XYZ file of N, CA and C in Angstrom:
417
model
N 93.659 97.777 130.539
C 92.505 98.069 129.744
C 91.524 96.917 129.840
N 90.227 97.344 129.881
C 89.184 96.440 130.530
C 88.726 95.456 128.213
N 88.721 94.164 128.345
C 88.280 93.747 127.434
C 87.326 94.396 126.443
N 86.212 95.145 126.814
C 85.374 95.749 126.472
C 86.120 96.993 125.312
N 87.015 97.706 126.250
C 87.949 99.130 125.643
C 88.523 98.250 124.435
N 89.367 97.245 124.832
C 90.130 96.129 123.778
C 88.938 96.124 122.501
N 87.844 95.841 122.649
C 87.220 95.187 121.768
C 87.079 96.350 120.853
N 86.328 97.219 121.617
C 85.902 98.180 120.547
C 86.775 98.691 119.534
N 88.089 99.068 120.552
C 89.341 100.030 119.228
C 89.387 99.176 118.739
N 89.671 97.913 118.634
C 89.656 96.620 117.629
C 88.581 96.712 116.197
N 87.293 96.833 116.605
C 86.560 96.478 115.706
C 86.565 98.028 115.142
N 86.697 99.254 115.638
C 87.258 100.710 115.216
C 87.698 100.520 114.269
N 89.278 100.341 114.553
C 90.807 99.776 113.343
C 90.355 98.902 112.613
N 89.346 97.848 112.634
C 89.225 96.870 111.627
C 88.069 97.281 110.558
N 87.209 98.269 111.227
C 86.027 98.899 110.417
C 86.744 99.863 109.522
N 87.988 100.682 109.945
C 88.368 101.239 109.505
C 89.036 101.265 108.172
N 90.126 99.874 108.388
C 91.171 99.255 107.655
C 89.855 98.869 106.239
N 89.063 97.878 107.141
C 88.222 97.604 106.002
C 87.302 98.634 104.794
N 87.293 99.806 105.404
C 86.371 100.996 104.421
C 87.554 101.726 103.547
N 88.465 101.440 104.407
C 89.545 102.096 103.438
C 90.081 101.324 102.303
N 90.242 100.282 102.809
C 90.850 99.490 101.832
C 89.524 98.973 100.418
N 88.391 99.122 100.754
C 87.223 98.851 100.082
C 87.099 100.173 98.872
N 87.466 101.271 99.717
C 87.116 102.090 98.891
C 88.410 102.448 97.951
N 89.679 102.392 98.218
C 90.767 102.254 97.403
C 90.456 101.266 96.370
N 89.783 100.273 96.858
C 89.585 99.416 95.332
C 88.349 99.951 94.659
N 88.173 100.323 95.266
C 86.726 101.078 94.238
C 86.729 102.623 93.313
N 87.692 102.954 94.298
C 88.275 104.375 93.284
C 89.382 103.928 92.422
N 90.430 102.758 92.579
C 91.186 102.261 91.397
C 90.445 101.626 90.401
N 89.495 101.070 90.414
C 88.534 100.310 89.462
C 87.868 101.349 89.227
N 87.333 102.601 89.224
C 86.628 103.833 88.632
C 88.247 104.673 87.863
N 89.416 104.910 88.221
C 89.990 105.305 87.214
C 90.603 104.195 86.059
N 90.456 102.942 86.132
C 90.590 102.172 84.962
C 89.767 102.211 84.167
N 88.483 102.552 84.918
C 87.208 102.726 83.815
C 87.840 104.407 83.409
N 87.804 104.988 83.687
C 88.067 106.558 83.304
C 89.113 106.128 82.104
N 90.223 105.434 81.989
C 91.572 105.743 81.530
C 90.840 104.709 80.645
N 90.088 103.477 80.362
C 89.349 102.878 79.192
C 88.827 103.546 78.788
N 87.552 104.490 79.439
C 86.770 105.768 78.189
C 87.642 106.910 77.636
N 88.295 107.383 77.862
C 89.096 108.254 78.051
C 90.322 107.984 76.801
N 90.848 106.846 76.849
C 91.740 106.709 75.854
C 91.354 106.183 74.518
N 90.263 105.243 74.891
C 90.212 104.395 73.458
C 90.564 103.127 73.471
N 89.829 101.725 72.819
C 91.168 100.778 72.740
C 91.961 100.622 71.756
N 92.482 101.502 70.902
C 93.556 101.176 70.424
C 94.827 102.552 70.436
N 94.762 103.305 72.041
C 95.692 103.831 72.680
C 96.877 102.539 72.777
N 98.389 103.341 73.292
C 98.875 102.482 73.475
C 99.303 102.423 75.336
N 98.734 103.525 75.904
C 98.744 103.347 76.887
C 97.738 102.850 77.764
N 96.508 102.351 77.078
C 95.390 101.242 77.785
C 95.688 99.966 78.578
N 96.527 99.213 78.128
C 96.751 97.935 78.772
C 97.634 98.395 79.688
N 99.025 99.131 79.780
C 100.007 99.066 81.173
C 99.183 99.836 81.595
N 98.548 100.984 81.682
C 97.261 102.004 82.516
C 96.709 101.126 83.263
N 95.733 99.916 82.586
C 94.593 99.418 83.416
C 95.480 98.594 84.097
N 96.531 97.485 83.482
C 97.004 96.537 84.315
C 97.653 96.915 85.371
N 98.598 98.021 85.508
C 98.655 98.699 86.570
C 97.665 98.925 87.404
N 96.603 99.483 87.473
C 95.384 99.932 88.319
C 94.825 98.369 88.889
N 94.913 97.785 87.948
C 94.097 96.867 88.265
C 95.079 95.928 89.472
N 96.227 95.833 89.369
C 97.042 95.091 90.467
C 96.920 95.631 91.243
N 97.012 97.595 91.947
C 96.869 97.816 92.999
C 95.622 97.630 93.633
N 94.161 97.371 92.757
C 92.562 97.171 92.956
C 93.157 95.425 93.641
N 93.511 94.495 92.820
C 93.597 93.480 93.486
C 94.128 93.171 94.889
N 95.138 93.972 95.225
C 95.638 93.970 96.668
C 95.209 94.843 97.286
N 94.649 95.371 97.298
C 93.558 96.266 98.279
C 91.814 95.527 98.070
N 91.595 94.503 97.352
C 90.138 94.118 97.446
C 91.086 92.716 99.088
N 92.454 92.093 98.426
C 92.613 91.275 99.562
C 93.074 91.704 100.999
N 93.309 93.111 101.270
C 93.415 94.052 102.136
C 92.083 93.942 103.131
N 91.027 94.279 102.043
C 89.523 94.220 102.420
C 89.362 93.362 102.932
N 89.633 92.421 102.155
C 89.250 90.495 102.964
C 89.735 90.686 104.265
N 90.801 90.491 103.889
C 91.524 90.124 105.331
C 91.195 91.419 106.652
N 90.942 92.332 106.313
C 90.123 93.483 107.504
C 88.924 93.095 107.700
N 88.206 92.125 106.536
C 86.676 91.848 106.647
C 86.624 90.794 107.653
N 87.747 89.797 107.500
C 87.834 88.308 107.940
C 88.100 88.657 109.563
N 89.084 89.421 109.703
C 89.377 89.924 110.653
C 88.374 90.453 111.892
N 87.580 91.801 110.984
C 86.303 92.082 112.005
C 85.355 91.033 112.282
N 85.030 89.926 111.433
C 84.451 89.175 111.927
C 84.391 88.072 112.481
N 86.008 87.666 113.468
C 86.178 87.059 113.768
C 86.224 87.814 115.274
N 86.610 89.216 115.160
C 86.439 89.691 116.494
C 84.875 90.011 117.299
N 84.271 90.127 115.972
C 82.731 90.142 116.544
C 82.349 89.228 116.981
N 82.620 87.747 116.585
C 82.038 86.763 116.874
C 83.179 86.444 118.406
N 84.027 87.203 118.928
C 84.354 86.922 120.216
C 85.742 86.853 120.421
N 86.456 86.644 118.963
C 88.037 86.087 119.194
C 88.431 87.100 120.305
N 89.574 86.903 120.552
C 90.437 87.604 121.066
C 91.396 88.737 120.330
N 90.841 90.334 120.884
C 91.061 90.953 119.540
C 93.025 91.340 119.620
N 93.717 90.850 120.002
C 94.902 90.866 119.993
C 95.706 90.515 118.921
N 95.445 89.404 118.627
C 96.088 88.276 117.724
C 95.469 88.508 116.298
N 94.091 88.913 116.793
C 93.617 89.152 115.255
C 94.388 90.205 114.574
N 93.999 91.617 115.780
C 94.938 92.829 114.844
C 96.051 92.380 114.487
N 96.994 92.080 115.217
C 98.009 91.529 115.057
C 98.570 90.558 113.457
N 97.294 89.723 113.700
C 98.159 88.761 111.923
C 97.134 90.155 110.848
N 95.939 91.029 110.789
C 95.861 91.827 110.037
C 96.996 93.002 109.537
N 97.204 93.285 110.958
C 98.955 94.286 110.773
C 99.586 93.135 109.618
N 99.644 92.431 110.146
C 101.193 91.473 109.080
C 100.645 91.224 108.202
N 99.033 91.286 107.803
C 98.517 90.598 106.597
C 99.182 92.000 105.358
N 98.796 93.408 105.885
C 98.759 94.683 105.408
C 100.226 95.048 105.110
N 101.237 94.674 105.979
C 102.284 94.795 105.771
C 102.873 93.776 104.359
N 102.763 92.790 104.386
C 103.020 91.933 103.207
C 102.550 92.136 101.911
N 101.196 92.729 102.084
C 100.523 92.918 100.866
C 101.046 94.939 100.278
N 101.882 95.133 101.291
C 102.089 96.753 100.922
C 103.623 96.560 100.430
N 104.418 95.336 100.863
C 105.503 95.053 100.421
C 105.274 94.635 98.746
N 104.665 93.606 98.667
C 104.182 92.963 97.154
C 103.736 93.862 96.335
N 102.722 94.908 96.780
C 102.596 95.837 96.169
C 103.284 96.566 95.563
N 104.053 97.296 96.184
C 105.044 97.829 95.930
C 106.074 97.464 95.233
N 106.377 96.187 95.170
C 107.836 95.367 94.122
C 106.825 95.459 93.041
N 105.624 94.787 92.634
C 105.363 94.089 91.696
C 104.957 95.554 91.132
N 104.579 96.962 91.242
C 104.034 98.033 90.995
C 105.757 98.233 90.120
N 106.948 98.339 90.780
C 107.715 98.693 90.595
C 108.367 97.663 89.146
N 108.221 96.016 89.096
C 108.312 95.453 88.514
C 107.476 95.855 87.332
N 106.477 96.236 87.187
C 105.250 96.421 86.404
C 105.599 97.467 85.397
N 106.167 98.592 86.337
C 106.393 99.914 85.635
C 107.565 99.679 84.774
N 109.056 99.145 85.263
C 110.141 98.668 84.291
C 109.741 97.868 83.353
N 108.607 96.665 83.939
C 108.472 96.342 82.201
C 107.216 96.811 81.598
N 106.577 97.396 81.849
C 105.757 98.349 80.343
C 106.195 99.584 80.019
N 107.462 100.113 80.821
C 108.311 101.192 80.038
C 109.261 100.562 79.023
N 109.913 98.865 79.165
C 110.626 98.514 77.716
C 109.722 97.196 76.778
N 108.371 97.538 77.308
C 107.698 96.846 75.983
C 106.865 98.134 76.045
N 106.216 99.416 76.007
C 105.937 100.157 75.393
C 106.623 101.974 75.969
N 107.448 101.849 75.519
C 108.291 103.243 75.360
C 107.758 104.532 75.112
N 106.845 104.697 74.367
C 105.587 105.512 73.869
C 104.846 105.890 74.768
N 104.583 104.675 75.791
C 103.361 105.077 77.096
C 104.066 105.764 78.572
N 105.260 105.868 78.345
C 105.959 106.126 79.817
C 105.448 107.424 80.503
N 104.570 108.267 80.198
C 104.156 108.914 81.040
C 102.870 108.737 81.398
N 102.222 107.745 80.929
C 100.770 107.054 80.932
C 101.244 106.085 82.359
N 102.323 105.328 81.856
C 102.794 104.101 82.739
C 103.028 104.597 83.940
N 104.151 105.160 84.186
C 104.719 106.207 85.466
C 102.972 106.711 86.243
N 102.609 107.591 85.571
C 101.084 108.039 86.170
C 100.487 107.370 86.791
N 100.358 106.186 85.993
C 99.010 104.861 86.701
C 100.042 104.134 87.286
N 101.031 103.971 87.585
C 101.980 103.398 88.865
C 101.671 104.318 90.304
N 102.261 105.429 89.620
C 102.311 106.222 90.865
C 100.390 106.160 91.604
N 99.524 106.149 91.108
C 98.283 106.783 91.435
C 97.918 104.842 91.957
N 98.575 104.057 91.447
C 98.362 102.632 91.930
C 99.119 102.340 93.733
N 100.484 102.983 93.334
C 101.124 103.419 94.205
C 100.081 103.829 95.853
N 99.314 104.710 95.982
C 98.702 105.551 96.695
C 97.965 104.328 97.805
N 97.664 102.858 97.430
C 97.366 102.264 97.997
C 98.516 101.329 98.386
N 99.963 101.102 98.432
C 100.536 100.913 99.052
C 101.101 101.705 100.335
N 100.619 103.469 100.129
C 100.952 104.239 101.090
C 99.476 103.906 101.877
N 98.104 103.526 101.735
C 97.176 103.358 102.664
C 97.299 102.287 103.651
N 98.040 101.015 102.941
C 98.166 100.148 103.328
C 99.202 100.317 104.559
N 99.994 100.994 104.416
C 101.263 101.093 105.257
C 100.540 102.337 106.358
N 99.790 103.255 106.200
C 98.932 103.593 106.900
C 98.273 103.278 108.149
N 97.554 102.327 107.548
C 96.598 101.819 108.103
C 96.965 100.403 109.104
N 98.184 100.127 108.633
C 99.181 99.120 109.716
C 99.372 99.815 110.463
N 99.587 101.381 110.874
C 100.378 101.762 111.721
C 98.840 101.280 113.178
């Protein structure tokens, strides 16, 4: 494959990785706002709801980075091999973490609030959805 072919699917997959992962944080940060208007603050499923949402928004805004950092290191000439390459492993790590700390998250705001477990479970699972993009978008 001629450098040129290299470059482009490169900056393709990295334009890609990056809109996806941009917009996963932007539709998790629009249902935290939904599940704040929506409940009230003195629901008891507001805080594990948002804090949930909001951890999977945080690893998908550094998803972004690192697809952002990425394309623009291939634009400016790198060699687009190595780049995809540590982005794959960046996406993979951050879909691993995701995933424990989502899972960590959900066991403990189901035994400090017992009341919210189908609030909790919900906004896991729907937090969840960006560890399946992430693992995605490595492939």
């Amino acid at each position: 494959m001629s450098t040129d072919v290299t470059t482009d699917r490169a900056v393709r997959a990295l334009r890609t990785t990056l809109g996806v992962s941009a917009g996963a944080c932007l539709v998790l940060g629009v249902m935290g706002l939904a599940i704040t208007l929506l409940t009230g603050t003195d629901s008891p499923a507001l805080w594990p709801g948002v804090s949930l949402l909001a951890l999977g928004q945080l690893v998908m805004l550094v998803a972004a980075g690192a697809a952002g950092a990425g394309l623009r290191a291939v634009l400016r000439g790198a060699e687009p091999r190595p780049v995809t390459t540590r982005v794959r492993a960046t996406l993979g790590t951050l879909r691993t973490v995701l995933a424990v700390a989502l899972v960590v998250g959900v066991v403990a705001w189901i035994l400090v609030r017992p009341s919210a477990v189908v609030a909790v479970v919900a906004c896991g699972l729907v937090a969840a959805q960006g560890a399946v993009a992430l693992h995605l978008l490595r492939r």
